[in-house]
CSV table of C-alpha atoms in Angstrom, one decimal:
chain,number,residue,atom,x,y,z
A,1,MET,CA,0.0,0.0,0.0
A,2,THR,CA,1.1,3.6,-0.6
A,3,ASP,CA,2.2,5.4,2.6
A,4,SER,CA,-0.4,7.9,3.6
A,5,GLU,CA,2.2,10.6,4.0
A,6,ASP,CA,2.8,10.4,0.2
A,7,VAL,CA,-0.9,11.1,-0.6
A,8,PRO,CA,-1.6,14.8,-0.9
A,9,ASP,CA,-4.2,16.1,1.5
A,10,SER,CA,-6.7,17.7,-0.9
A,11,GLY,CA,-8.2,19.7,1.9
A,12,SER,CA,-4.9,21.1,3.0
A,13,ALA,CA,-3.9,21.8,-0.6
A,14,SER,CA,-7.1,23.8,-1.2
A,15,SER,CA,-6.7,25.7,2.0
A,16,PHE,CA,-3.1,26.6,0.9
A,17,ILE,CA,-4.4,27.7,-2.5
A,18,ARG,CA,-7.0,30.0,-0.8
A,19,LEU,CA,-4.3,31.4,1.5
A,20,ARG,CA,-2.0,32.1,-1.5
A,21,ALA,CA,-4.9,33.9,-3.2
A,22,LEU,CA,-5.2,36.3,-0.3
A,23,LEU,CA,-1.4,37.1,0.0
A,24,PRO,CA,-0.1,40.2,-1.9
A,25,ASP,CA,0.6,39.7,-5.5
A,26,LEU,CA,4.4,40.0,-5.9
A,27,ALA,CA,4.4,40.1,-9.7
A,28,PRO,CA,5.7,43.7,-9.8
A,29,TRP,CA,8.4,42.9,-7.4
A,30,ARG,CA,9.5,39.8,-9.4
A,31,THR,CA,9.4,41.4,-12.8
A,32,SER,CA,10.8,44.9,-12.3
A,33,ALA,CA,14.2,45.7,-10.7
A,34,ASP,CA,13.4,49.4,-10.6
A,35,PHE,CA,10.1,48.7,-8.7
A,36,ARG,CA,12.1,46.7,-6.1
A,37,ARG,CA,14.6,49.5,-5.7
A,38,LEU,CA,12.0,52.1,-5.4
A,39,TRP,CA,9.9,50.1,-3.0
A,40,VAL,CA,12.9,49.5,-0.7
A,41,ALA,CA,13.9,53.1,-0.8
A,42,GLY,CA,10.4,54.2,0.0
A,43,LEU,CA,10.1,51.8,2.9
A,44,ILE,CA,13.4,53.1,4.4
A,45,THR,CA,12.6,56.8,4.0
A,46,ASN,CA,9.0,56.4,5.1
A,47,PHE,CA,10.1,54.7,8.4
A,48,GLY,CA,12.7,57.5,8.9
A,49,SER,CA,10.2,60.3,8.2
A,50,PHE,CA,8.0,59.1,11.0
A,51,LEU,CA,10.9,59.8,13.4
A,52,THR,CA,10.8,63.5,12.4
A,53,PHE,CA,7.0,63.4,12.2
A,54,VAL,CA,7.0,62.6,15.9
A,55,ALA,CA,10.1,64.6,16.9
A,56,LEU,CA,9.1,67.9,15.3
A,57,PRO,CA,5.9,68.6,17.3
A,58,VAL,CA,7.6,67.3,20.5
A,59,GLN,CA,10.4,69.8,20.1
A,60,MET,CA,7.9,72.6,19.4
A,61,LYS,CA,6.0,71.7,22.5
A,62,GLU,CA,9.2,71.7,24.6
A,63,LEU,CA,10.3,75.1,23.2
A,64,THR,CA,7.0,76.9,23.3
A,65,GLY,CA,4.6,75.0,25.6
A,66,SER,CA,1.9,76.1,23.3
A,67,ALA,CA,-0.7,73.9,21.6
A,68,VAL,CA,-1.4,76.6,19.1
A,69,ALA,CA,2.3,76.7,18.1
A,70,VAL,CA,2.3,73.0,17.6
A,71,GLY,CA,-0.9,73.1,15.6
A,72,ALA,CA,0.6,75.9,13.4
A,73,ILE,CA,3.0,73.3,12.0
A,74,GLY,CA,0.1,71.9,10.0
A,75,ALA,CA,-0.7,75.3,8.7
A,76,ALA,CA,2.9,75.8,7.6
A,77,GLU,CA,2.7,72.6,5.6
A,78,LEU,CA,-0.7,73.1,4.0
A,79,VAL,CA,0.0,76.0,1.6
A,80,PRO,CA,3.2,74.6,0.1
A,81,LEU,CA,1.4,71.3,-0.3
A,82,ILE,CA,-1.3,72.9,-2.4
A,83,VAL,CA,0.9,75.2,-4.5
A,84,PHE,CA,3.7,72.8,-5.2
A,85,GLY,CA,1.5,69.7,-5.6
A,86,LEU,CA,0.1,71.2,-8.8
A,87,TYR,CA,3.4,72.6,-10.0
A,88,GLY,CA,5.2,69.4,-9.0
A,89,GLY,CA,2.8,67.5,-11.3
A,90,ALA,CA,3.8,69.7,-14.2
A,91,LEU,CA,7.5,69.2,-13.4
A,92,ALA,CA,7.0,65.4,-13.4
A,93,ASP,CA,5.7,65.5,-16.9
A,94,ALA,CA,8.4,67.9,-18.2
A,95,LEU,CA,11.5,66.6,-16.6
A,96,ASP,CA,13.3,63.3,-15.9
A,97,LYS,CA,11.4,61.7,-13.1
A,98,ARG,CA,14.5,60.0,-11.6
A,99,THR,CA,16.3,63.3,-11.4
A,100,LEU,CA,13.3,64.9,-9.5
A,101,ILE,CA,13.2,62.0,-7.1
A,102,VAL,CA,16.9,62.0,-6.4
A,103,TRP,CA,17.2,65.8,-5.8
A,104,THR,CA,14.1,66.0,-3.7
A,105,GLU,CA,15.5,63.2,-1.5
A,106,VAL,CA,18.8,65.1,-1.2
A,107,GLY,CA,16.8,68.2,-0.2
A,108,GLN,CA,14.9,66.3,2.5
A,109,GLY,CA,18.2,65.0,3.8
A,110,LEU,CA,19.6,68.5,4.1
A,111,LEU,CA,16.5,69.6,6.0
A,112,CYS,CA,17.1,66.7,8.5
A,113,ALA,CA,20.7,67.9,8.9
A,114,GLY,CA,19.4,71.4,9.6
A,115,LEU,CA,17.0,70.1,12.3
A,116,LEU,CA,19.8,68.0,13.8
A,117,VAL,CA,22.1,71.1,14.0
A,118,ASN,CA,19.4,73.2,15.5
A,119,SER,CA,18.6,70.5,18.1
A,120,LEU,CA,22.2,70.5,19.2
A,121,LEU,CA,22.3,74.3,19.9
A,122,PRO,CA,22.4,75.4,23.5
A,123,ASP,CA,19.1,77.2,22.8
A,124,PRO,CA,17.4,75.7,19.8
A,125,LEU,CA,15.4,78.2,17.7
A,126,VAL,CA,11.7,77.9,16.9
A,127,TRP,CA,11.6,79.4,13.4
A,128,PRO,CA,13.7,76.7,11.7
A,129,LEU,CA,11.0,74.1,12.7
A,130,TYR,CA,8.3,76.0,10.8
A,131,ALA,CA,10.7,76.7,7.9
A,132,VAL,CA,11.7,73.0,7.6
A,133,ALA,CA,8.0,71.9,7.8
A,134,ALA,CA,7.1,74.2,5.0
A,135,VAL,CA,10.0,73.4,2.7
A,136,SER,CA,9.7,69.6,3.4
A,137,SER,CA,6.0,69.8,2.5
A,138,ALA,CA,7.0,71.5,-0.8
A,139,LEU,CA,9.5,68.8,-1.6
A,140,VAL,CA,7.0,66.1,-0.9
A,141,ALA,CA,4.6,67.8,-3.2
A,142,ILE,CA,7.2,68.0,-5.9
A,143,GLN,CA,8.4,64.4,-5.5
A,144,ARG,CA,5.1,62.5,-5.1
A,145,PRO,CA,3.8,63.2,-8.6
A,146,ALA,CA,7.1,62.0,-10.1
A,147,LEU,CA,6.9,58.8,-8.0
A,148,ASP,CA,3.3,58.2,-9.1
A,149,ALA,CA,4.1,58.9,-12.7
A,150,LEU,CA,7.1,56.6,-12.7
A,151,THR,CA,5.2,53.5,-11.5
A,152,PRO,CA,3.3,52.9,-14.8
A,153,ARG,CA,6.6,53.1,-16.6
A,154,ILE,CA,8.4,50.4,-14.6
A,155,VAL,CA,5.5,48.1,-14.0
A,156,ARG,CA,3.6,46.1,-16.6
A,157,HIS,CA,0.0,47.3,-17.2
A,158,GLU,CA,-1.7,44.2,-15.8
A,159,HIS,CA,0.4,44.4,-12.7
A,160,LEU,CA,-0.5,48.0,-11.7
A,161,PRO,CA,-3.2,47.0,-9.2
A,162,ALA,CA,-0.7,44.7,-7.5
A,163,ALA,CA,1.8,47.5,-7.5
A,164,ALA,CA,-0.7,49.8,-5.8
A,165,ALA,CA,-1.3,47.2,-3.1
A,166,LEU,CA,2.4,46.7,-2.5
A,167,ASN,CA,3.0,50.4,-2.3
A,168,SER,CA,0.2,50.6,0.2
A,169,LEU,CA,1.8,47.8,2.2
A,170,ARG,CA,5.1,49.8,2.3
A,171,TRP,CA,3.2,52.8,3.6
A,172,THR,CA,1.2,51.0,6.3
A,173,VAL,CA,4.3,49.1,7.6
A,174,GLY,CA,5.9,52.5,8.2
A,175,GLY,CA,2.6,54.0,9.6
A,176,VAL,CA,2.3,51.2,12.2
A,177,ALA,CA,5.9,50.7,13.2
A,178,GLY,CA,7.4,54.2,12.6
A,179,PRO,CA,5.5,56.2,15.3
A,180,ALA,CA,6.0,53.4,17.9
A,181,VAL,CA,9.8,53.4,17.3
A,182,ALA,CA,9.9,57.2,17.0
A,183,GLY,CA,8.2,57.6,20.4
A,184,LEU,CA,10.9,55.3,22.0
A,185,VAL,CA,13.8,57.1,20.3
A,186,VAL,CA,12.5,60.6,21.3
A,187,ALA,CA,11.8,59.5,24.8
A,188,TYR,CA,14.9,57.6,25.6
A,189,ALA,CA,17.6,58.7,23.2
A,190,GLY,CA,16.6,62.3,22.4
A,191,LEU,CA,15.5,64.5,19.5
A,192,GLY,CA,19.0,64.6,18.0
A,193,TRP,CA,19.1,60.9,17.6
A,194,ALA,CA,15.7,60.9,15.8
A,195,TYR,CA,16.8,63.6,13.3
A,196,ALA,CA,20.1,61.8,12.8
A,197,ALA,CA,18.5,58.5,12.1
A,198,ASP,CA,16.1,60.1,9.6
A,199,LEU,CA,19.1,61.7,7.9
A,200,VAL,CA,20.7,58.3,7.5
A,201,THR,CA,17.5,56.9,5.8
A,202,PHE,CA,17.6,59.7,3.2
A,203,VAL,CA,21.3,58.9,2.5
A,204,ILE,CA,20.4,55.3,1.8
A,205,SER,CA,17.4,56.3,-0.3
A,206,VAL,CA,19.5,58.6,-2.5
A,207,VAL,CA,22.0,55.8,-3.1
A,208,LEU,CA,19.1,53.5,-4.2
A,209,ALA,CA,17.4,56.2,-6.3
A,210,VAL,CA,20.5,57.0,-8.2
A,211,GLY,CA,20.5,53.4,-9.5
A,212,LEU,CA,17.1,53.8,-11.1
A,213,ALA,CA,16.9,53.8,-14.9
A,214,ALA,CA,16.5,57.3,-16.5
A,215,SER,CA,12.9,58.3,-17.0
A,216,PRO,CA,12.8,61.3,-19.4
A,217,ALA,CA,9.7,63.3,-20.3
A,218,ALA,CA,7.4,62.0,-23.0
A,219,HIS,CA,7.9,63.7,-26.4
A,220,GLU,CA,4.3,65.1,-26.1
A,221,ALA,CA,4.9,66.6,-22.6
A,222,ALA,CA,4.2,70.3,-22.1
A,223,LYS,CA,6.7,72.5,-20.4
A,224,PRO,CA,5.7,73.4,-16.8
A,225,SER,CA,3.5,76.4,-16.8
A,226,LEU,CA,0.1,77.6,-15.6
A,227,ARG,CA,-1.2,76.6,-19.0
A,228,SER,CA,0.1,73.0,-18.7
A,229,ILE,CA,-1.4,72.8,-15.2
A,230,ALA,CA,-4.8,74.0,-16.5
A,231,GLU,CA,-4.5,71.4,-19.3
A,232,GLY,CA,-4.2,68.7,-16.7
A,233,ALA,CA,-7.2,70.1,-14.8
A,234,ARG,CA,-9.3,70.1,-17.9
A,235,TYR,CA,-8.5,66.5,-18.7
A,236,ALA,CA,-9.4,65.5,-15.1
A,237,TRP,CA,-12.7,67.3,-15.5
A,238,SER,CA,-13.4,65.6,-18.8
A,239,ARG,CA,-12.9,62.2,-17.1
A,240,LYS,CA,-15.9,61.9,-14.8
A,241,GLU,CA,-14.8,58.5,-13.4
A,242,LEU,CA,-11.5,60.1,-12.4
A,243,LEU,CA,-13.3,63.2,-11.0
A,244,GLY,CA,-15.4,60.8,-8.9
A,245,THR,CA,-12.3,59.2,-7.3
A,246,TYR,CA,-11.0,62.6,-6.3
A,247,ALA,CA,-14.3,63.9,-5.0
A,248,ILE,CA,-15.2,60.8,-3.1
A,249,ASP,CA,-11.9,60.6,-1.3
A,250,LEU,CA,-11.9,64.3,-0.5
A,251,SER,CA,-15.4,64.1,0.9
A,252,ALA,CA,-14.7,60.9,3.0
A,253,MET,CA,-11.7,62.5,4.6
A,254,PHE,CA,-13.1,65.9,5.1
A,255,LEU,CA,-16.4,64.7,6.6
A,256,ALA,CA,-15.3,61.6,8.6
A,257,PHE,CA,-11.6,61.9,9.5
A,258,PRO,CA,-11.6,61.6,13.3
A,259,LEU,CA,-8.0,61.9,14.3
A,260,ALA,CA,-8.2,65.4,15.9
A,261,VAL,CA,-10.8,64.3,18.5
A,262,LEU,CA,-9.4,60.9,19.5
A,263,PRO,CA,-7.6,62.3,22.6
A,264,PHE,CA,-11.0,63.6,23.8
A,265,LEU,CA,-12.8,60.4,23.0
A,266,ALA,CA,-10.2,58.4,25.0
A,267,ASP,CA,-10.9,60.8,28.0
A,268,GLU,CA,-14.7,60.3,27.6
A,269,LEU,CA,-14.3,56.6,27.6
A,270,ASP,CA,-12.1,56.9,30.7
A,271,ALA,CA,-9.5,55.0,28.8
A,272,GLU,CA,-6.6,57.4,28.4
A,273,TRP,CA,-4.3,54.3,27.9
A,274,SER,CA,-6.1,53.6,24.6
A,275,LEU,CA,-5.1,56.7,22.8
A,276,GLY,CA,-2.0,55.2,21.2
A,277,LEU,CA,-4.0,52.2,20.1
A,278,MET,CA,-6.6,54.5,18.6
A,279,TYR,CA,-3.9,56.3,16.5
A,280,ALA,CA,-2.5,52.9,15.4
A,281,ALA,CA,-6.0,51.4,14.6
A,282,LEU,CA,-6.4,53.1,11.2
A,283,PRO,CA,-2.9,52.2,9.8
A,284,ALA,CA,-3.3,48.7,11.4
A,285,GLY,CA,-6.5,48.2,9.4
A,286,ALA,CA,-4.8,49.4,6.3
A,287,LEU,CA,-1.9,47.0,6.9
A,288,LEU,CA,-4.4,44.1,7.3
A,289,VAL,CA,-5.8,44.8,3.8
A,290,SER,CA,-2.3,45.3,2.3
A,291,LEU,CA,-1.2,41.9,3.7
A,292,THR,CA,-4.3,40.1,2.2
A,293,SER,CA,-4.5,42.1,-1.0
A,294,GLY,CA,-4.1,39.3,-3.5
A,295,TRP,CA,-7.8,39.4,-4.3
A,296,THR,CA,-7.6,43.0,-5.5
A,297,SER,CA,-5.9,41.9,-8.8
A,298,ARG,CA,-9.0,39.9,-9.7
A,299,VAL,CA,-11.5,42.8,-9.3
A,300,HIS,CA,-12.3,44.7,-12.5
A,301,ARG,CA,-15.0,47.2,-11.4
A,302,HIS,CA,-12.7,49.5,-9.6
A,303,GLY,CA,-15.0,52.5,-9.5
A,304,ARG,CA,-17.7,50.5,-7.7
A,305,MET,CA,-15.2,49.3,-5.1
A,306,VAL,CA,-14.1,52.9,-4.5
A,307,VAL,CA,-17.7,53.9,-3.8
A,308,LEU,CA,-18.5,51.0,-1.6
A,309,ALA,CA,-15.3,51.3,0.4
A,310,ALA,CA,-15.8,55.0,1.1
A,311,ALA,CA,-19.4,54.3,2.2
A,312,PHE,CA,-18.3,51.6,4.6
A,313,TRP,CA,-15.6,53.9,5.9
A,314,GLY,CA,-18.3,56.4,6.8
A,315,LEU,CA,-20.4,53.6,8.4
A,316,ALA,CA,-17.4,52.5,10.5
A,317,MET,CA,-17.0,56.0,11.8
A,318,VAL,CA,-20.7,56.1,12.6
A,319,ALA,CA,-20.3,53.0,14.7
A,320,ALA,CA,-17.0,54.3,16.3
A,321,GLY,CA,-18.8,57.4,17.5
A,322,ALA,CA,-21.9,55.6,18.7
A,323,VAL,CA,-20.5,52.8,20.8
A,324,HIS,CA,-19.4,53.2,24.4
A,325,ASN,CA,-17.0,50.3,24.7
A,326,VAL,CA,-13.4,51.2,24.0
A,327,TRP,CA,-12.6,47.8,22.4
A,328,LEU,CA,-15.5,48.3,20.0
A,329,VAL,CA,-14.2,51.8,19.2
A,330,LEU,CA,-10.8,50.3,18.4
A,331,LEU,CA,-12.5,47.6,16.3
A,332,PHE,CA,-14.5,50.1,14.2
A,333,LEU,CA,-11.5,52.3,13.7
A,334,THR,CA,-9.5,49.3,12.5
A,335,LEU,CA,-12.4,48.5,10.1
A,336,GLY,CA,-12.3,52.1,8.9
A,337,GLY,CA,-8.6,51.7,8.1
A,338,CYS,CA,-9.4,48.5,6.1
A,339,PHE,CA,-12.0,50.3,4.0
A,340,ASP,CA,-9.9,53.3,3.5
A,341,MET,CA,-7.1,51.1,2.1
A,342,VAL,CA,-9.4,49.3,-0.2
A,343,SER,CA,-10.5,52.6,-1.6
A,344,GLY,CA,-6.9,53.7,-2.0
A,345,ILE,CA,-5.8,50.6,-3.9
A,346,PHE,CA,-8.6,50.8,-6.5
A,347,ARG,CA,-8.2,54.6,-6.9
A,348,ALA,CA,-4.5,54.1,-7.6
A,349,ALA,CA,-5.3,51.3,-10.1
A,350,MET,CA,-7.8,53.5,-12.0
A,351,TRP,CA,-5.3,56.3,-12.2
A,352,ASN,CA,-2.3,54.2,-13.3
A,353,GLN,CA,-4.2,52.2,-15.8
A,354,THR,CA,-6.1,55.0,-17.7
A,355,ILE,CA,-4.1,58.2,-17.6
A,356,PRO,CA,-1.8,58.9,-20.6
A,357,ASP,CA,1.9,59.1,-19.8
A,358,GLU,CA,2.3,62.7,-21.0
A,359,LEU,CA,-0.4,63.8,-18.4
A,360,ARG,CA,0.5,61.4,-15.6
A,361,GLY,CA,2.5,63.8,-13.5
A,362,ARG,CA,-0.1,66.6,-13.6
A,363,LEU,CA,-2.9,64.3,-12.7
A,364,ALA,CA,-0.7,62.9,-9.9
A,365,GLY,CA,-0.5,66.4,-8.5
A,366,ILE,CA,-4.3,66.6,-8.4
A,367,GLU,CA,-4.4,63.2,-6.8
A,368,LEU,CA,-1.9,64.4,-4.1
A,369,LEU,CA,-4.3,67.2,-3.2
A,370,SER,CA,-7.3,64.9,-3.1
A,371,TYR,CA,-5.8,62.5,-0.6
A,372,SER,CA,-3.7,64.9,1.5
A,373,VAL,CA,-5.8,68.1,1.8
A,374,GLY,CA,-8.9,66.1,2.9
A,375,PRO,CA,-7.4,64.8,6.1
A,376,GLN,CA,-6.0,68.3,6.9
A,377,LEU,CA,-9.4,69.9,6.5
A,378,GLY,CA,-11.0,67.0,8.2
A,379,GLN,CA,-9.0,67.8,11.4
A,380,VAL,CA,-10.6,71.3,11.4
A,381,ARG,CA,-14.0,69.8,10.7
A,382,ALA,CA,-13.8,67.3,13.5
A,383,GLY,CA,-12.6,69.8,16.0
A,384,GLY,CA,-15.2,72.4,15.0
A,385,MET,CA,-18.1,69.9,15.3
A,386,ALA,CA,-16.9,68.7,18.6
A,387,ALA,CA,-16.9,72.2,19.9
A,388,LEU,CA,-20.4,72.9,18.6
A,389,LEU,CA,-21.9,69.6,19.5
A,390,ASN,CA,-19.8,67.0,21.3
A,391,VAL,CA,-17.0,64.6,20.7
A,392,ARG,CA,-19.2,61.6,19.9
A,393,ALA,CA,-21.5,63.6,17.6
A,394,SER,CA,-18.4,64.9,15.7
A,395,ILE,CA,-17.5,61.3,14.9
A,396,TRP,CA,-20.8,59.7,14.1
A,397,ALA,CA,-22.4,62.7,12.4
A,398,GLY,CA,-19.3,63.0,10.2
A,399,GLY,CA,-19.8,59.4,9.2
A,400,VAL,CA,-23.4,60.0,8.4
A,401,LEU,CA,-22.5,63.0,6.2
A,402,CYS,CA,-19.8,60.9,4.5
A,403,VAL,CA,-22.2,58.2,3.6
A,404,ALA,CA,-24.7,60.7,2.2
A,405,ALA,CA,-22.0,62.6,0.2
A,406,VAL,CA,-20.7,59.3,-1.3
A,407,GLY,CA,-24.2,58.3,-2.3
A,408,ALA,CA,-24.9,61.6,-3.9
A,409,LEU,CA,-21.6,61.6,-5.8
A,410,ALA,CA,-22.3,58.0,-7.0
A,411,LEU,CA,-25.6,59.1,-8.4
A,412,CYS,CA,-24.2,62.3,-10.0
A,413,LEU,CA,-21.2,60.4,-11.6
A,414,PRO,CA,-22.6,57.2,-13.1
A,415,LYS,CA,-19.4,56.6,-15.1
A,416,LEU,CA,-17.6,55.9,-11.8
A,417,MET,CA,-20.1,53.1,-10.9
A,418,THR,CA,-19.9,51.5,-14.4
A,419,TYR,CA,-16.2,51.7,-14.8
A,420,ASP,CA,-14.7,48.3,-15.8
A,421,VAL,CA,-10.9,48.1,-16.6
A,422,ARG,CA,-11.6,45.5,-19.2
A,423,THR,CA,-13.9,47.7,-21.3
A,424,ASN,CA,-13.1,51.3,-20.4
A,425,GLU,CA,-11.9,53.0,-23.5
A,426,HIS,CA,-9.0,54.8,-21.8
A,427,ALA,CA,-7.8,51.7,-20.0
A,428,VAL,CA,-8.0,49.6,-23.2
A,429,ARG,CA,-6.2,52.3,-25.3
A,430,LEU,CA,-3.4,52.7,-22.7
A,431,LYS,CA,-3.0,49.0,-22.4
A,432,GLU,CA,-2.6,48.6,-26.2
A,433,ALA,CA,-0.2,51.5,-26.4
A,434,ARG,CA,2.0,50.0,-23.6
A,435,GLU,CA,1.9,46.5,-25.2
A,436,GLY,CA,2.9,48.0,-28.5
A,437,ALA,CA,5.8,49.9,-27.0
A,438,ALA,CA,7.0,46.8,-25.2
A,439,ALA,CA,6.8,44.8,-28.4
A,440,GLY,CA,8.6,47.5,-30.3
A,441,GLY,CA,11.4,47.6,-27.8
A,442,SER,CA,11.9,43.8,-27.6
């Protein structure tokens, strides 16, 4: 008789196959050396940036003792983000993307060096903290469109949803682990060590970015100007499914982003110990989706998934504001992070699989505003509603408004709901163009 150990267990095999189907699709990592290099560089700098993200407000608090002064850091970051986000998109279309990435990383490293020097002074100055926050925000706004525009060039068209999921995984790992490590470094080693460690991460990132292949502008690309920025805006307006992704994410973050009131919620629940867990819950939920994102590559109706995920994000915030048990609050915040990540993956897939190369940078600048300005304004909305009503109402009412806004936008923008990557004219045209270019280069 055959030994039973030699007979495959069909149940175990099918379970293994189902597990493999949930794991992230590593096709972009296997097939593109530039994607691997960019992914590792991003992971390292993202982790290091959280050190400064935590250290900067801590130092401001130590120097001024003012909550207003700490909050003003966000104001210093907002205007450069808006202005340079749009201009950075035009630069990404007109210049070599690798060059932009390398020099903005160099700039970020120099800013870290400035913070390090300032922290070592006998009497550190306040104004450099605001200056660095503003210039760093401008550099991020210039670099991010170049990074987003580079991805479709180094990843095969059919692998772009998987690339979006892997990039999200990189961000969420940093979002969960970075603040925790940063808190320990600042508390036990000091601010100088946090800035120094961040500086080292930028040095490593520059070395990795220099090894990327050149990525010059497309022949059809316009020179950076107000006219070219307006051209990108007109194209976005003409693509109602793209417009829907921007509007839905902006609405969801503006109306239901709860971060500003979480310290007060923890107090109301008589669970001050839970505040760190509340902050970690959203990125933890995002990380959970990123680690089980294999299924996203088999979904084709991306617009519908964006709408559903944003609506469930709002419902999760309704529940988080309504319940009175701290563990349920943490559960619903984590679910909110899951739905937000689902929305982000499919929004990125739609952008990367349908936008022409010569416009990709400018549209990435608009995307940057849609997913970064919303949370900033959402902080103001949450705090204002909490002052007018109460903390719980600020959270659950924001969730209700989010669901209503998402539903209204879905009704007003039917092309978003009917979008299918297999049949969308822009996705099909871009896929054929990339396949033709690949065939011609082989």
